Amino acid sequence: MGREGTRTFVVSNKNAKFAREKVLGSMSNIKSIGILTSGGDAPGMNAAIRAVTRAAIFADFKVYGIYRGYRGLITDEIEEFSTQNVSNIIQRGGTILKTARCQEWTTKEGRQCAYDVLRRHGIDALVVIGGDGSLTGARIFANEYSYPIVGLPGTIDNDIACSTYTIGYDTACNTAVECIDKLRDTMQSHERCSVVEVMGHHAGHLALNVGVACGATAVLVPERTPDYEQDVIEPIRRARLGGRTHFMVIVAEGVDSAYNVAQKIKDATSLDTRVTVLGHVQRGGAPTSRDRTAATYM
Ligand code: F6P
């Protein structure tokens, strides 16, 4: 008998076996799984950890939480999880498993060490929650050792191939929009131009979506080399001619420094410009309903 929130359910050998077979099909020799979060954290990762842990335990798997991503896998920071380890986390930002960027994982020696640790614990498969780099690392490892890994896309960048959505993107967009709305109040009072730098080294999804949601005058994304005259100065001039007195320009961090962009605007238009770099605030906060449900269903 197990208790999950207010729902009590009976775990019999029969329905656990059915759940396991439903999940795994012919790979039912997998009896225990490890779960880790890697790379930049994203709101909703905790909801994913919770869902994976509870579904797996319900299906009669052993579940191991691996701390600090691939680094913790190599250094054996592993703990067996019960459903209680993931209680009261669905609403929390960050990741209870912590995360890290791991140079050693890019080496054969590092991955061999991780494989040995997995064997020692008897962990038959992994669930990796992370972004581009983390899932690429997972694929390399899976191919190298014929090791079963499920990757869940978790990044505020929304830039994972073959997935239309990544855990954390909606929360990050909403956080940025909330900040920019506040900026707009003061920009319109002072009749200034605000240049806001959002995250995204290689991906402009966040910048573009936030720009649309905030009614930005211009948005610069790393996928396209900007022509400043055409993409920024001209739209500002046009808006000014139409009577606008304050302006919002969104720059993804991978394009250029927001300070350079602001200087270019100032030189060309004489507008009073101010720069705001939103930075890591975009990665924090309670996940939105969309991120919690996406994480849970994934
Ligand atoms: O990959 C997510 C991300 O937030 C990027 O948008 C950003 O460029 C990067 O991580 C920042 O990484 P760090 O936290 O290591 O500074």
CSV table of C-alpha atoms and ligand atoms in Angstrom, one decimal:
chain,number,residue,atom,x,y,z
A,1,MET,CA,0.0,0.0,0.0
A,2,GLY,CA,1.5,3.4,-0.9
A,3,ARG,CA,0.3,7.0,-0.3
A,4,GLU,CA,0.8,9.7,-2.9
A,5,GLY,CA,-0.6,13.1,-2.0
A,6,THR,CA,-4.3,12.4,-1.1
A,7,ARG,CA,-4.5,9.3,-3.4
A,8,THR,CA,-4.0,5.9,-1.9
A,9,PHE,CA,-3.2,3.1,-4.2
A,10,VAL,CA,-2.5,-0.5,-3.9
A,11,VAL,CA,0.7,-1.7,-5.4
A,12,SER,CA,0.3,-5.4,-6.1
A,13,ASN,CA,2.9,-7.5,-7.9
A,14,LYS,CA,0.4,-7.9,-10.7
A,15,ASN,CA,-0.1,-4.2,-11.6
A,16,ALA,CA,3.5,-3.3,-11.0
A,17,LYS,CA,4.6,-6.0,-13.5
A,18,PHE,CA,2.0,-4.7,-15.9
A,19,ALA,CA,3.3,-1.1,-15.6
A,20,ARG,CA,6.9,-2.2,-16.0
A,21,GLU,CA,6.0,-4.2,-19.2
A,22,LYS,CA,4.0,-1.3,-20.5
A,23,VAL,CA,6.9,1.1,-20.0
A,24,LEU,CA,9.7,-1.2,-21.2
A,25,GLY,CA,8.2,-3.8,-23.6
A,26,SER,CA,11.0,-6.1,-24.5
A,27,MET,CA,13.6,-4.3,-22.4
A,28,SER,CA,12.1,-5.6,-19.2
A,29,ASN,CA,15.5,-6.8,-17.8
A,30,ILE,CA,15.9,-3.2,-16.6
A,31,LYS,CA,15.2,-3.2,-12.9
A,32,SER,CA,16.7,0.0,-11.6
A,33,ILE,CA,17.2,3.5,-13.1
A,34,GLY,CA,19.3,6.5,-12.3
A,35,ILE,CA,18.1,10.1,-12.8
A,36,LEU,CA,20.2,13.2,-13.1
A,37,THR,CA,19.9,16.9,-14.1
A,38,SER,CA,22.8,18.4,-16.1
A,39,GLY,CA,23.9,21.7,-17.6
A,40,GLY,CA,21.9,24.9,-16.9
A,41,ASP,CA,19.0,24.4,-14.6
A,42,ALA,CA,15.5,25.1,-15.8
A,43,PRO,CA,12.2,25.6,-13.8
A,44,GLY,CA,10.2,22.4,-14.0
A,45,MET,CA,13.2,20.1,-13.6
A,46,ASN,CA,11.9,19.2,-10.1
A,47,ALA,CA,8.5,18.3,-11.5
A,48,ALA,CA,10.2,16.0,-14.0
A,49,ILE,CA,12.4,14.3,-11.3
A,50,ARG,CA,9.2,13.8,-9.2
A,51,ALA,CA,7.2,12.3,-12.1
A,52,VAL,CA,10.0,9.9,-13.2
A,53,THR,CA,10.7,8.8,-9.7
A,54,ARG,CA,7.1,8.1,-8.8
A,55,ALA,CA,6.1,6.5,-12.1
A,56,ALA,CA,9.2,4.3,-11.9
A,57,ILE,CA,8.6,3.2,-8.3
A,58,PHE,CA,5.0,2.5,-9.1
A,59,ALA,CA,6.2,0.3,-11.9
A,60,ASP,CA,8.4,-1.5,-9.4
A,61,PHE,CA,11.8,-0.1,-10.4
A,62,LYS,CA,14.5,0.9,-8.0
A,63,VAL,CA,15.3,4.6,-8.5
A,64,TYR,CA,18.6,6.3,-7.8
A,65,GLY,CA,19.0,10.1,-7.6
A,66,ILE,CA,22.4,11.1,-9.0
A,67,TYR,CA,23.6,14.5,-7.7
A,68,ARG,CA,25.5,17.2,-9.6
A,69,GLY,CA,24.9,15.8,-13.1
A,70,TYR,CA,27.6,13.8,-14.9
A,71,ARG,CA,30.2,15.0,-12.4
A,72,GLY,CA,28.3,13.3,-9.5
A,73,LEU,CA,27.9,10.2,-11.6
A,74,ILE,CA,31.7,10.0,-12.0
A,75,THR,CA,32.4,10.8,-8.4
A,76,ASP,CA,29.6,8.5,-7.2
A,77,GLU,CA,27.2,11.0,-5.5
A,78,ILE,CA,24.3,8.6,-5.7
A,79,GLU,CA,21.3,7.9,-3.3
A,80,GLU,CA,18.4,5.5,-3.6
A,81,PHE,CA,15.2,7.5,-3.8
A,82,SER,CA,11.8,6.7,-2.3
A,83,THR,CA,8.6,8.6,-3.2
A,84,GLN,CA,9.3,10.8,-0.2
A,85,ASN,CA,12.5,12.2,-1.7
A,86,VAL,CA,10.4,13.9,-4.3
A,87,SER,CA,7.6,15.1,-2.2
A,88,ASN,CA,6.8,18.9,-2.1
A,89,ILE,CA,9.0,19.7,-5.0
A,90,ILE,CA,6.6,20.1,-8.0
A,91,GLN,CA,6.3,23.8,-7.3
A,92,ARG,CA,10.0,24.6,-6.8
A,93,GLY,CA,12.4,26.1,-9.2
A,94,GLY,CA,16.0,24.9,-9.6
A,95,THR,CA,16.8,21.2,-9.2
A,96,ILE,CA,16.9,19.2,-6.0
A,97,LEU,CA,19.5,17.0,-7.7
A,98,LYS,CA,21.8,20.0,-8.3
A,99,THR,CA,23.5,20.4,-11.6
A,100,ALA,CA,26.9,21.0,-13.1
A,101,ARG,CA,28.8,21.4,-16.3
A,102,CYS,CA,31.4,18.6,-16.5
A,103,GLN,CA,34.6,18.7,-18.5
A,104,GLU,CA,35.5,15.1,-17.5
A,105,TRP,CA,32.4,13.7,-19.2
A,106,THR,CA,33.8,14.8,-22.6
A,107,THR,CA,36.7,12.4,-22.1
A,108,LYS,CA,36.7,8.6,-22.6
A,109,GLU,CA,38.3,8.1,-19.2
A,110,GLY,CA,35.6,10.1,-17.5
A,111,ARG,CA,32.8,8.2,-19.2
A,112,GLN,CA,34.5,4.8,-18.4
A,113,CYS,CA,34.6,5.9,-14.8
A,114,ALA,CA,30.9,6.7,-14.9
A,115,TYR,CA,30.1,3.4,-16.5
A,116,ASP,CA,31.9,1.6,-13.7
A,117,VAL,CA,30.0,3.5,-11.1
A,118,LEU,CA,26.7,2.6,-12.8
A,119,ARG,CA,27.6,-1.1,-12.8
A,120,ARG,CA,28.7,-1.0,-9.2
A,121,HIS,CA,25.3,0.3,-8.2
A,122,GLY,CA,23.5,-2.0,-10.5
A,123,ILE,CA,21.8,0.9,-12.3
A,124,ASP,CA,20.5,-0.5,-15.6
A,125,ALA,CA,19.3,2.7,-17.3
A,126,LEU,CA,19.5,6.5,-17.0
A,127,VAL,CA,17.1,9.4,-17.3
A,128,VAL,CA,19.0,12.6,-18.2
A,129,ILE,CA,17.2,15.9,-17.9
A,130,GLY,CA,19.1,18.7,-19.6
A,131,GLY,CA,19.8,20.8,-22.6
A,132,ASP,CA,21.7,20.5,-25.9
A,133,GLY,CA,25.1,19.6,-24.5
A,134,SER,CA,23.8,17.3,-21.8
A,135,LEU,CA,21.7,15.3,-24.3
A,136,THR,CA,24.6,15.1,-26.8
A,137,GLY,CA,26.7,13.7,-24.0
A,138,ALA,CA,24.0,11.2,-23.2
A,139,ARG,CA,23.9,10.0,-26.8
A,140,ILE,CA,27.6,9.6,-27.0
A,141,PHE,CA,27.6,7.5,-23.8
A,142,ALA,CA,24.6,5.4,-24.9
A,143,ASN,CA,26.3,4.6,-28.2
A,144,GLU,CA,29.6,3.9,-26.6
A,145,TYR,CA,28.3,1.3,-24.0
A,146,SER,CA,25.0,0.3,-25.6
A,147,TYR,CA,23.5,1.7,-22.5
A,148,PRO,CA,19.8,2.7,-22.4
A,149,ILE,CA,19.2,6.4,-21.7
A,150,VAL,CA,16.0,8.5,-21.9
A,151,GLY,CA,16.7,12.2,-22.4
A,152,LEU,CA,14.2,14.8,-21.3
A,153,PRO,CA,14.6,18.2,-22.8
A,154,GLY,CA,15.2,20.7,-20.0
A,155,THR,CA,16.5,24.2,-20.9
A,156,ILE,CA,15.1,27.7,-21.0
A,157,ASP,CA,16.6,28.0,-24.5
A,158,ASN,CA,13.9,25.7,-26.2
A,159,ASP,CA,16.5,24.6,-28.6
A,160,ILE,CA,16.4,20.8,-28.6
A,161,ALA,CA,16.1,19.1,-32.0
A,162,CYS,CA,13.0,16.9,-32.5
A,163,SER,CA,11.3,18.4,-29.5
A,164,THR,CA,8.9,21.3,-30.0
A,165,TYR,CA,9.1,22.2,-26.3
A,166,THR,CA,11.6,22.2,-23.5
A,167,ILE,CA,11.0,22.2,-19.8
A,168,GLY,CA,11.6,25.7,-18.4
A,169,TYR,CA,11.0,27.8,-21.5
A,170,ASP,CA,7.6,29.0,-20.5
A,171,THR,CA,8.6,30.1,-17.0
A,172,ALA,CA,11.7,31.9,-18.4
A,173,CYS,CA,9.6,33.7,-21.0
A,174,ASN,CA,7.1,34.8,-18.3
A,175,THR,CA,9.9,35.9,-15.9
A,176,ALA,CA,11.5,38.1,-18.7
A,177,VAL,CA,8.1,39.5,-19.7
A,178,GLU,CA,7.3,40.5,-16.1
A,179,CYS,CA,10.6,42.3,-15.8
A,180,ILE,CA,10.3,44.0,-19.1
A,181,ASP,CA,6.8,45.2,-18.4
A,182,LYS,CA,8.2,46.9,-15.3
A,183,LEU,CA,11.0,48.5,-17.3
A,184,ARG,CA,8.5,49.8,-19.8
A,185,ASP,CA,6.7,51.8,-17.1
A,186,THR,CA,9.9,53.8,-16.3
A,187,MET,CA,11.0,54.0,-19.9
A,188,GLN,CA,7.7,55.6,-20.9
A,189,SER,CA,7.9,58.1,-18.0
A,190,HIS,CA,11.4,59.2,-19.0
A,191,GLU,CA,10.8,58.8,-22.8
A,192,ARG,CA,13.9,56.5,-23.1
A,193,CYS,CA,15.0,53.6,-25.1
A,194,SER,CA,15.5,50.3,-23.2
A,195,VAL,CA,17.9,47.7,-24.5
A,196,VAL,CA,17.3,44.4,-22.7
A,197,GLU,CA,19.7,41.4,-22.9
A,198,VAL,CA,18.0,38.0,-22.5
A,199,MET,CA,19.7,34.6,-22.4
A,200,GLY,CA,20.4,32.5,-25.5
A,201,HIS,CA,23.9,32.1,-26.8
A,202,HIS,CA,22.9,30.2,-29.9
A,203,ALA,CA,19.1,30.2,-29.8
A,204,GLY,CA,16.8,33.2,-30.2
A,205,HIS,CA,13.5,31.6,-29.2
A,206,LEU,CA,13.4,33.3,-25.8
A,207,ALA,CA,14.3,36.7,-27.3
A,208,LEU,CA,11.8,36.4,-30.1
A,209,ASN,CA,8.9,35.2,-28.0
A,210,VAL,CA,9.6,37.7,-25.3
A,211,GLY,CA,9.9,40.5,-27.8
A,212,VAL,CA,6.6,39.7,-29.4
A,213,ALA,CA,4.9,39.4,-26.0
A,214,CYS,CA,6.3,42.8,-24.9
A,215,GLY,CA,5.6,44.7,-28.1
A,216,ALA,CA,9.3,45.3,-28.7
A,217,THR,CA,10.4,47.8,-31.4
A,218,ALA,CA,13.2,45.4,-32.4
A,219,VAL,CA,14.5,41.9,-31.6
A,220,LEU,CA,18.0,40.6,-32.3
A,221,VAL,CA,18.6,36.8,-32.4
A,222,PRO,CA,21.8,34.9,-32.8
A,223,GLU,CA,20.5,32.9,-35.8
A,224,ARG,CA,20.8,36.1,-38.0
A,225,THR,CA,23.6,38.5,-38.2
A,226,PRO,CA,22.1,41.9,-37.6
A,227,ASP,CA,22.1,44.8,-39.9
A,228,TYR,CA,21.8,47.5,-37.3
A,229,GLU,CA,20.6,50.3,-39.6
A,230,GLN,CA,17.8,48.1,-41.0
A,231,ASP,CA,16.9,46.0,-38.0
A,232,VAL,CA,17.1,48.5,-35.2
A,233,ILE,CA,17.6,52.1,-36.2
A,234,GLU,CA,15.0,52.2,-39.0
A,235,PRO,CA,12.2,50.7,-36.8
A,236,ILE,CA,12.9,53.2,-34.1
A,237,ARG,CA,12.8,56.1,-36.5
A,238,ARG,CA,9.6,54.8,-38.0
A,239,ALA,CA,8.0,54.4,-34.6
A,240,ARG,CA,9.2,57.9,-33.6
A,241,LEU,CA,7.6,59.4,-36.7
A,242,GLY,CA,4.3,57.7,-35.7
A,243,GLY,CA,4.5,59.4,-32.3
A,244,ARG,CA,6.1,56.9,-30.1
A,245,THR,CA,8.4,58.3,-27.4
A,246,HIS,CA,9.8,55.2,-25.7
A,247,PHE,CA,11.3,52.1,-27.2
A,248,MET,CA,12.1,48.5,-26.2
A,249,VAL,CA,14.9,46.6,-28.0
A,250,ILE,CA,15.5,42.9,-27.0
A,251,VAL,CA,18.9,41.4,-27.7
A,252,ALA,CA,19.8,37.7,-27.2
A,253,GLU,CA,23.1,37.4,-25.4
A,254,GLY,CA,24.7,35.5,-28.4
A,255,VAL,CA,24.3,38.5,-30.8
A,256,ASP,CA,26.2,41.3,-29.2
A,257,SER,CA,26.6,43.0,-25.9
A,258,ALA,CA,23.5,45.0,-25.0
A,259,TYR,CA,25.9,47.9,-24.2
A,260,ASN,CA,27.2,48.0,-27.8
A,261,VAL,CA,23.7,47.9,-29.1
A,262,ALA,CA,22.7,50.8,-26.9
A,263,GLN,CA,25.7,52.9,-28.0
A,264,LYS,CA,24.8,52.3,-31.6
A,265,ILE,CA,21.2,53.5,-31.0
A,266,LYS,CA,22.4,56.5,-29.1
A,267,ASP,CA,24.8,57.5,-31.8
A,268,ALA,CA,22.2,57.2,-34.6
A,269,THR,CA,19.2,58.7,-32.8
A,270,SER,CA,20.4,60.7,-29.8
A,271,LEU,CA,17.9,58.8,-27.7
A,272,ASP,CA,18.5,58.5,-24.0
A,273,THR,CA,19.2,54.7,-23.7
A,274,ARG,CA,19.4,52.4,-20.7
A,275,VAL,CA,20.7,48.8,-20.6
A,276,THR,CA,19.3,45.9,-18.5
A,277,VAL,CA,20.9,42.5,-18.5
A,278,LEU,CA,18.3,40.0,-17.2
A,279,GLY,CA,20.9,37.2,-16.7
A,280,HIS,CA,20.3,34.3,-14.4
A,281,VAL,CA,17.1,35.6,-13.0
A,282,GLN,CA,15.5,34.0,-16.1
A,283,ARG,CA,16.4,30.6,-14.9
A,284,GLY,CA,14.9,30.9,-11.4
A,285,GLY,CA,11.4,31.0,-9.9
A,286,ALA,CA,8.5,28.6,-9.5
A,287,PRO,CA,7.7,26.8,-12.7
A,288,THR,CA,4.5,27.8,-14.5
A,289,SER,CA,1.6,25.4,-14.9
A,290,ARG,CA,2.8,24.7,-18.5
A,291,ASP,CA,6.3,23.7,-17.3
A,292,ARG,CA,4.9,21.5,-14.5
A,293,THR,CA,2.5,19.7,-16.8
A,294,ALA,CA,5.0,19.4,-19.7
A,295,ALA,CA,7.6,18.0,-17.3
A,296,THR,CA,5.2,15.5,-15.7
A,297,TYR,CA,3.8,14.2,-19.0
A,298,MET,CA,7.3,13.9,-20.6
B,1,F6P,O1,21.6,26.7,-21.6
B,1,F6P,C1,20.9,27.5,-20.8
B,1,F6P,C2,21.6,28.8,-20.6
B,1,F6P,O2,20.8,29.5,-19.6
B,1,F6P,C3,21.8,29.7,-21.8
B,1,F6P,O3,20.7,30.4,-22.2
B,1,F6P,C4,23.0,30.6,-21.2
B,1,F6P,O4,23.7,31.1,-22.3
B,1,F6P,C5,23.8,29.6,-20.4
B,1,F6P,O5,22.9,28.6,-20.0
B,1,F6P,C6,24.4,30.3,-19.2
B,1,F6P,O6,25.2,29.3,-18.6
B,1,F6P,P1,25.9,29.5,-17.1
B,1,F6P,O7,24.8,29.3,-16.1
B,1,F6P,O8,26.9,28.4,-17.1
B,1,F6P,O9,26.4,30.9,-17.1
